[in-house]
Amino acid sequence: MKRIAVYCGSNKGGRPEYAAAAQALGALLAREKIELVYGGGMVGLMGIVADAVLEHGGHVIGVIPEKLVIKEVVHEKLPDLRVVKTMHERKAMMAELSDGFIALPGGYGTFEEFFEVLAWSQLGWHQKPFGLFDVGGYYHHLLEFLDHTAREGFIRAQHRDLVLAEKDAERLLRRMKAHLPPAEIKWVR
Ligand code: AMP
């Protein structure tokens, strides 16, 4: 994998372990020579993961809509910042540039971005791996809910299994590298 898109909170969250995990992930990506693609912000976990990659000698590509190019929001020290017109362009570019996707803890923005590319995968539009970085069990209830959706017949079991969840960054990345896309790409009928 050459590049991974990381979706994460524009807030730091209420527990220090979230920031620590963002830092650990950034350091790991730099060490593995995997470039970070992210939303281009300096706020919250977004800024922390980008700074960690840069501090450890890695490369970062930020993709940000022009409306968010505001002094307090945009990361001004990125080696590669791409300013796009809309949020939709941003998400398409981030997905296109990346060979895999990781969600750190976050809120609506994080869920929205992660689930959009996941839905594209379900349609067979790409076969890139998904990692949910379940820091301190943050995504426990979401993972349970995904199991529920599969049991209820709204997501196929093999599509439920697209979401690789781990509490440790290295283990998560290892599983993503070993990921094989499912043969079945159809929706549940
Ligand atoms: P959230 O999880 O709601 O905090 O949203 C974070 C996600 O939405 C990030 O992955 C970004 O792509 C996008 N986003 C939300 N707020 C900002 C912001 N202030 N600056 C840049 N991107 C943002």
PDB file of C-alpha atoms and ligand atoms in Angstrom:
ATOM      1  CA  MET A   1       0.000   0.000   0.000  1.00  0.00           C
ATOM      2  CA  LYS A   2       1.410   3.331  -1.060  1.00  0.00           C
ATOM      3  CA  ARG A   3      -1.198   5.632   0.462  1.00  0.00           C
ATOM      4  CA  ILE A   4      -3.899   5.358   3.094  1.00  0.00           C
ATOM      5  CA  ALA A   5      -6.739   7.807   3.687  1.00  0.00           C
ATOM      6  CA  VAL A   6      -7.383   8.432   7.353  1.00  0.00           C
ATOM      7  CA  TYR A   7     -10.748   9.772   8.419  1.00  0.00           C
ATOM      8  CA  CYS A   8     -10.903  11.123  11.928  1.00  0.00           C
ATOM      9  CA  GLY A   9     -12.403  13.629  14.304  1.00  0.00           C
ATOM     10  CA  SER A  10     -11.963  17.346  13.868  1.00  0.00           C
ATOM     11  CA  ASN A  11     -12.107  17.191  17.689  1.00  0.00           C
ATOM     12  CA  LYS A  12      -9.658  15.457  19.990  1.00  0.00           C
ATOM     13  CA  GLY A  13     -12.287  13.594  21.987  1.00  0.00           C
ATOM     14  CA  GLY A  14     -12.569  13.424  25.743  1.00  0.00           C
ATOM     15  CA  ARG A  15      -9.860  10.877  26.521  1.00  0.00           C
ATOM     16  CA  PRO A  16      -6.093  11.266  25.971  1.00  0.00           C
ATOM     17  CA  GLU A  17      -5.871   7.813  24.390  1.00  0.00           C
ATOM     18  CA  TYR A  18      -7.519   9.141  21.209  1.00  0.00           C
ATOM     19  CA  ALA A  19      -4.727  11.641  20.594  1.00  0.00           C
ATOM     20  CA  ALA A  20      -2.131   9.006  21.542  1.00  0.00           C
ATOM     21  CA  ALA A  21      -3.632   6.592  18.992  1.00  0.00           C
ATOM     22  CA  ALA A  22      -3.644   9.257  16.264  1.00  0.00           C
ATOM     23  CA  GLN A  23       0.012   9.893  17.009  1.00  0.00           C
ATOM     24  CA  ALA A  24       0.861   6.187  16.978  1.00  0.00           C
ATOM     25  CA  LEU A  25      -0.923   5.705  13.658  1.00  0.00           C
ATOM     26  CA  GLY A  26       0.899   8.659  12.094  1.00  0.00           C
ATOM     27  CA  ALA A  27       4.264   7.352  13.275  1.00  0.00           C
ATOM     28  CA  LEU A  28       3.448   3.870  11.975  1.00  0.00           C
ATOM     29  CA  LEU A  29       2.461   5.142   8.524  1.00  0.00           C
ATOM     30  CA  ALA A  30       5.707   7.118   8.255  1.00  0.00           C
ATOM     31  CA  ARG A  31       7.732   4.097   9.382  1.00  0.00           C
ATOM     32  CA  GLU A  32       6.003   1.873   6.827  1.00  0.00           C
ATOM     33  CA  LYS A  33       6.542   4.518   4.111  1.00  0.00           C
ATOM     34  CA  ILE A  34       2.822   4.771   3.539  1.00  0.00           C
ATOM     35  CA  GLU A  35       1.698   8.278   2.634  1.00  0.00           C
ATOM     36  CA  LEU A  36      -1.157   9.852   4.559  1.00  0.00           C
ATOM     37  CA  VAL A  37      -4.144  11.210   2.666  1.00  0.00           C
ATOM     38  CA  TYR A  38      -6.506  13.167   4.893  1.00  0.00           C
ATOM     39  CA  GLY A  39      -8.841  16.147   5.094  1.00  0.00           C
ATOM     40  CA  GLY A  40      -6.082  18.780   5.334  1.00  0.00           C
ATOM     41  CA  GLY A  41      -7.094  20.222   8.704  1.00  0.00           C
ATOM     42  CA  MET A  42      -4.935  21.113  11.691  1.00  0.00           C
ATOM     43  CA  VAL A  43      -7.795  20.653  14.141  1.00  0.00           C
ATOM     44  CA  GLY A  44      -8.494  17.685  16.421  1.00  0.00           C
ATOM     45  CA  LEU A  45      -7.195  14.213  15.638  1.00  0.00           C
ATOM     46  CA  MET A  46      -6.764  15.314  12.013  1.00  0.00           C
ATOM     47  CA  GLY A  47      -3.937  17.675  12.927  1.00  0.00           C
ATOM     48  CA  ILE A  48      -2.390  15.165  15.319  1.00  0.00           C
ATOM     49  CA  VAL A  49      -2.151  12.341  12.791  1.00  0.00           C
ATOM     50  CA  ALA A  50      -0.753  14.665  10.094  1.00  0.00           C
ATOM     51  CA  ASP A  51       1.843  16.163  12.445  1.00  0.00           C
ATOM     52  CA  ALA A  52       2.909  12.707  13.594  1.00  0.00           C
ATOM     53  CA  VAL A  53       3.507  11.550  10.004  1.00  0.00           C
ATOM     54  CA  LEU A  54       5.538  14.692   9.245  1.00  0.00           C
ATOM     55  CA  GLU A  55       7.527  14.475  12.492  1.00  0.00           C
ATOM     56  CA  HIS A  56       8.556  10.939  11.579  1.00  0.00           C
ATOM     57  CA  GLY A  57       9.665  11.883   8.070  1.00  0.00           C
ATOM     58  CA  GLY A  58       6.589  10.693   6.185  1.00  0.00           C
ATOM     59  CA  HIS A  59       4.566  12.333   3.428  1.00  0.00           C
ATOM     60  CA  VAL A  60       1.129  13.919   3.771  1.00  0.00           C
ATOM     61  CA  ILE A  61      -1.442  14.902   1.178  1.00  0.00           C
ATOM     62  CA  GLY A  62      -4.276  17.099   2.469  1.00  0.00           C
ATOM     63  CA  VAL A  63      -7.449  17.480   0.428  1.00  0.00           C
ATOM     64  CA  ILE A  64      -9.634  20.350   1.550  1.00  0.00           C
ATOM     65  CA  PRO A  65     -12.650  22.180   0.148  1.00  0.00           C
ATOM     66  CA  GLU A  66     -12.016  25.899  -0.415  1.00  0.00           C
ATOM     67  CA  LYS A  67     -14.648  26.850   2.178  1.00  0.00           C
ATOM     68  CA  LEU A  68     -12.505  25.225   4.868  1.00  0.00           C
ATOM     69  CA  VAL A  69      -9.307  27.013   3.877  1.00  0.00           C
ATOM     70  CA  ILE A  70      -9.563  29.196   6.971  1.00  0.00           C
ATOM     71  CA  LYS A  71      -6.563  30.069   9.072  1.00  0.00           C
ATOM     72  CA  GLU A  72      -7.687  28.187  12.195  1.00  0.00           C
ATOM     73  CA  VAL A  73      -8.708  25.094  10.257  1.00  0.00           C
ATOM     74  CA  VAL A  74      -6.310  24.355   7.397  1.00  0.00           C
ATOM     75  CA  HIS A  75      -2.923  22.791   8.149  1.00  0.00           C
ATOM     76  CA  GLU A  76      -0.423  25.288   6.790  1.00  0.00           C
ATOM     77  CA  LYS A  77       2.673  23.076   6.873  1.00  0.00           C
ATOM     78  CA  LEU A  78       1.641  20.279   4.541  1.00  0.00           C
ATOM     79  CA  PRO A  79       4.010  19.335   1.710  1.00  0.00           C
ATOM     80  CA  ASP A  80       1.015  18.712  -0.563  1.00  0.00           C
ATOM     81  CA  LEU A  81      -2.294  20.529  -0.027  1.00  0.00           C
ATOM     82  CA  ARG A  82      -4.967  20.155  -2.681  1.00  0.00           C
ATOM     83  CA  VAL A  83      -7.792  22.679  -2.556  1.00  0.00           C
ATOM     84  CA  VAL A  84     -10.994  21.497  -4.198  1.00  0.00           C
ATOM     85  CA  LYS A  85     -14.367  23.161  -4.781  1.00  0.00           C
ATOM     86  CA  THR A  86     -16.706  20.908  -2.861  1.00  0.00           C
ATOM     87  CA  MET A  87     -16.905  18.280  -0.160  1.00  0.00           C
ATOM     88  CA  HIS A  88     -17.884  15.742  -2.811  1.00  0.00           C
ATOM     89  CA  GLU A  89     -14.770  16.476  -4.835  1.00  0.00           C
ATOM     90  CA  ARG A  90     -12.707  16.114  -1.675  1.00  0.00           C
ATOM     91  CA  LYS A  91     -14.106  12.693  -0.849  1.00  0.00           C
ATOM     92  CA  ALA A  92     -13.739  11.442  -4.416  1.00  0.00           C
ATOM     93  CA  MET A  93     -10.140  12.646  -4.604  1.00  0.00           C
ATOM     94  CA  MET A  94      -9.219  11.153  -1.228  1.00  0.00           C
ATOM     95  CA  ALA A  95     -10.691   7.809  -2.268  1.00  0.00           C
ATOM     96  CA  GLU A  96      -9.004   7.886  -5.666  1.00  0.00           C
ATOM     97  CA  LEU A  97      -5.572   8.716  -4.230  1.00  0.00           C
ATOM     98  CA  SER A  98      -5.659   5.998  -1.572  1.00  0.00           C
ATOM     99  CA  ASP A  99      -5.051   2.247  -1.522  1.00  0.00           C
ATOM    100  CA  GLY A 100      -6.933   1.745   1.742  1.00  0.00           C
ATOM    101  CA  PHE A 101      -8.979   3.564   4.378  1.00  0.00           C
ATOM    102  CA  ILE A 102      -8.751   3.901   8.140  1.00  0.00           C
ATOM    103  CA  ALA A 103     -11.205   5.569  10.490  1.00  0.00           C
ATOM    104  CA  LEU A 104      -9.917   6.769  13.834  1.00  0.00           C
ATOM    105  CA  PRO A 105     -12.502   7.904  16.379  1.00  0.00           C
ATOM    106  CA  GLY A 106     -14.591  10.805  15.135  1.00  0.00           C
ATOM    107  CA  GLY A 107     -18.113  12.077  14.633  1.00  0.00           C
ATOM    108  CA  TYR A 108     -20.544  12.562  11.757  1.00  0.00           C
ATOM    109  CA  GLY A 109     -17.869  13.705   9.284  1.00  0.00           C
ATOM    110  CA  THR A 110     -15.767  10.625   9.977  1.00  0.00           C
ATOM    111  CA  PHE A 111     -18.703   8.203   9.719  1.00  0.00           C
ATOM    112  CA  GLU A 112     -19.966   9.814   6.556  1.00  0.00           C
ATOM    113  CA  GLU A 113     -16.619   9.585   4.765  1.00  0.00           C
ATOM    114  CA  PHE A 114     -15.872   6.051   5.920  1.00  0.00           C
ATOM    115  CA  PHE A 115     -19.294   4.660   5.064  1.00  0.00           C
ATOM    116  CA  GLU A 116     -19.391   6.297   1.672  1.00  0.00           C
ATOM    117  CA  VAL A 117     -16.256   4.501   0.454  1.00  0.00           C
ATOM    118  CA  LEU A 118     -17.447   1.339   2.173  1.00  0.00           C
ATOM    119  CA  ALA A 119     -20.713   1.479   0.203  1.00  0.00           C
ATOM    120  CA  TRP A 120     -18.698   1.892  -3.007  1.00  0.00           C
ATOM    121  CA  SER A 121     -16.725  -1.212  -2.107  1.00  0.00           C
ATOM    122  CA  GLN A 122     -19.947  -3.169  -1.618  1.00  0.00           C
ATOM    123  CA  LEU A 123     -20.891  -2.267  -5.188  1.00  0.00           C
ATOM    124  CA  GLY A 124     -17.562  -3.598  -6.412  1.00  0.00           C
ATOM    125  CA  TRP A 125     -16.328  -0.164  -7.509  1.00  0.00           C
ATOM    126  CA  HIS A 126     -13.033  -0.734  -5.738  1.00  0.00           C
ATOM    127  CA  GLN A 127     -11.387  -3.479  -3.662  1.00  0.00           C
ATOM    128  CA  LYS A 128      -9.470  -1.392  -1.154  1.00  0.00           C
ATOM    129  CA  PRO A 129      -9.311  -2.475   2.499  1.00  0.00           C
ATOM    130  CA  PHE A 130     -11.061  -0.785   5.425  1.00  0.00           C
ATOM    131  CA  GLY A 131      -9.685  -0.495   8.926  1.00  0.00           C
ATOM    132  CA  LEU A 132     -11.680   0.728  11.866  1.00  0.00           C
ATOM    133  CA  PHE A 133      -9.209   1.808  14.532  1.00  0.00           C
ATOM    134  CA  ASP A 134     -11.266   0.904  17.584  1.00  0.00           C
ATOM    135  CA  VAL A 135      -9.260   2.952  20.079  1.00  0.00           C
ATOM    136  CA  GLY A 136     -10.229   1.983  23.618  1.00  0.00           C
ATOM    137  CA  GLY A 137     -13.364   0.278  22.278  1.00  0.00           C
ATOM    138  CA  TYR A 138     -14.737   3.565  20.878  1.00  0.00           C
ATOM    139  CA  TYR A 139     -16.462   1.734  18.014  1.00  0.00           C
ATOM    140  CA  HIS A 140     -17.739  -1.205  20.076  1.00  0.00           C
ATOM    141  CA  HIS A 141     -21.424  -0.264  19.715  1.00  0.00           C
ATOM    142  CA  LEU A 142     -21.075   0.546  16.034  1.00  0.00           C
ATOM    143  CA  LEU A 143     -19.507  -2.872  15.398  1.00  0.00           C
ATOM    144  CA  GLU A 144     -22.360  -4.516  17.296  1.00  0.00           C
ATOM    145  CA  PHE A 145     -24.813  -2.559  15.197  1.00  0.00           C
ATOM    146  CA  LEU A 146     -23.094  -3.723  11.994  1.00  0.00           C
ATOM    147  CA  ASP A 147     -23.504  -7.321  13.207  1.00  0.00           C
ATOM    148  CA  HIS A 148     -27.173  -6.537  13.783  1.00  0.00           C
ATOM    149  CA  THR A 149     -27.596  -5.175  10.242  1.00  0.00           C
ATOM    150  CA  ALA A 150     -26.064  -8.376   8.857  1.00  0.00           C
ATOM    151  CA  ARG A 151     -28.320 -10.577  11.019  1.00  0.00           C
ATOM    152  CA  GLU A 152     -31.336  -8.582   9.871  1.00  0.00           C
ATOM    153  CA  GLY A 153     -30.458  -9.058   6.204  1.00  0.00           C
ATOM    154  CA  PHE A 154     -29.470  -5.530   5.239  1.00  0.00           C
ATOM    155  CA  ILE A 155     -25.752  -6.156   4.816  1.00  0.00           C
ATOM    156  CA  ARG A 156     -24.329  -9.420   3.522  1.00  0.00           C
ATOM    157  CA  ALA A 157     -21.975 -11.248   5.885  1.00  0.00           C
ATOM    158  CA  GLN A 158     -19.030 -10.853   3.500  1.00  0.00           C
ATOM    159  CA  HIS A 159     -19.693  -7.119   3.261  1.00  0.00           C
ATOM    160  CA  ARG A 160     -19.965  -6.853   7.040  1.00  0.00           C
ATOM    161  CA  ASP A 161     -16.545  -8.487   7.118  1.00  0.00           C
ATOM    162  CA  LEU A 162     -15.092  -5.695   4.973  1.00  0.00           C
ATOM    163  CA  VAL A 163     -14.697  -3.680   8.157  1.00  0.00           C
ATOM    164  CA  LEU A 164     -11.501  -4.851   9.835  1.00  0.00           C
ATOM    165  CA  ALA A 165     -11.535  -3.586  13.415  1.00  0.00           C
ATOM    166  CA  GLU A 166      -8.563  -3.573  15.779  1.00  0.00           C
ATOM    167  CA  LYS A 167      -7.553  -1.722  18.913  1.00  0.00           C
ATOM    168  CA  ASP A 168      -3.897  -1.692  17.895  1.00  0.00           C
ATOM    169  CA  ALA A 169      -2.572   0.228  14.861  1.00  0.00           C
ATOM    170  CA  GLU A 170       0.077  -2.302  13.820  1.00  0.00           C
ATOM    171  CA  ARG A 171      -2.324  -5.225  13.948  1.00  0.00           C
ATOM    172  CA  LEU A 172      -4.865  -3.206  11.978  1.00  0.00           C
ATOM    173  CA  LEU A 173      -2.383  -2.367   9.241  1.00  0.00           C
ATOM    174  CA  ARG A 174      -1.194  -5.993   9.051  1.00  0.00           C
ATOM    175  CA  ARG A 175      -4.758  -7.194   8.540  1.00  0.00           C
ATOM    176  CA  MET A 176      -5.412  -4.548   5.914  1.00  0.00           C
ATOM    177  CA  LYS A 177      -2.316  -5.613   3.973  1.00  0.00           C
ATOM    178  CA  ALA A 178      -3.485  -9.251   4.044  1.00  0.00           C
ATOM    179  CA  HIS A 179      -7.058  -8.369   3.058  1.00  0.00           C
ATOM    180  CA  LEU A 180      -8.652 -10.222   0.149  1.00  0.00           C
ATOM    181  CA  PRO A 181     -11.714  -8.588  -1.426  1.00  0.00           C
ATOM    182  CA  PRO A 182     -14.940 -10.666  -1.359  1.00  0.00           C
ATOM    183  CA  ALA A 183     -15.963 -12.404  -4.553  1.00  0.00           C
ATOM    184  CA  GLU A 184     -19.623 -11.479  -4.070  1.00  0.00           C
ATOM    185  CA  ILE A 185     -20.299  -7.856  -4.881  1.00  0.00           C
ATOM    186  CA  LYS A 186     -24.067  -7.737  -5.164  1.00  0.00           C
ATOM    187  CA  TRP A 187     -26.512  -6.001  -2.854  1.00  0.00           C
ATOM    188  CA  VAL A 188     -28.893  -8.024  -0.724  1.00  0.00           C
ATOM    189  CA  ARG A 189     -32.058  -8.401  -2.761  1.00  0.00           C
TER     190      ARG A 189
HETATM  191  P1  AMP B   1     -16.016  14.872  12.433  1.00  0.00           P
HETATM  192  O1  AMP B   1     -15.788  13.404  12.589  1.00  0.00           O
HETATM  193  O2  AMP B   1     -17.468  15.231  12.386  1.00  0.00           O
HETATM  194  O3  AMP B   1     -15.228  15.712  13.389  1.00  0.00           O
HETATM  195  O4  AMP B   1     -15.490  15.237  10.981  1.00  0.00           O
HETATM  196  C1  AMP B   1     -14.194  14.934  10.623  1.00  0.00           C
HETATM  197  C2  AMP B   1     -14.118  14.610   9.168  1.00  0.00           C
HETATM  198  O5  AMP B   1     -14.890  15.541   8.414  1.00  0.00           O
HETATM  199  C3  AMP B   1     -12.673  14.719   8.703  1.00  0.00           C
HETATM  200  O6  AMP B   1     -12.198  13.460   8.234  1.00  0.00           O
HETATM  201  C4  AMP B   1     -12.711  15.787   7.630  1.00  0.00           C
HETATM  202  O7  AMP B   1     -12.514  15.275   6.350  1.00  0.00           O
HETATM  203  C5  AMP B   1     -14.064  16.457   7.731  1.00  0.00           C
HETATM  204  N1  AMP B   1     -14.010  17.709   8.531  1.00  0.00           N
HETATM  205  C6  AMP B   1     -14.865  18.041   9.505  1.00  0.00           C
HETATM  206  N2  AMP B   1     -14.543  19.212  10.075  1.00  0.00           N
HETATM  207  C7  AMP B   1     -13.445  19.656   9.441  1.00  0.00           C
HETATM  208  C8  AMP B   1     -12.608  20.803   9.559  1.00  0.00           C
HETATM  209  N3  AMP B   1     -12.841  21.736  10.482  1.00  0.00           N
HETATM  210  N4  AMP B   1     -11.537  20.913   8.741  1.00  0.00           N
HETATM  211  C9  AMP B   1     -11.308  19.992   7.817  1.00  0.00           C
HETATM  212  N5  AMP B   1     -12.058  18.897   7.640  1.00  0.00           N
HETATM  213  C10 AMP B   1     -13.108  18.703   8.442  1.00  0.00           C
END
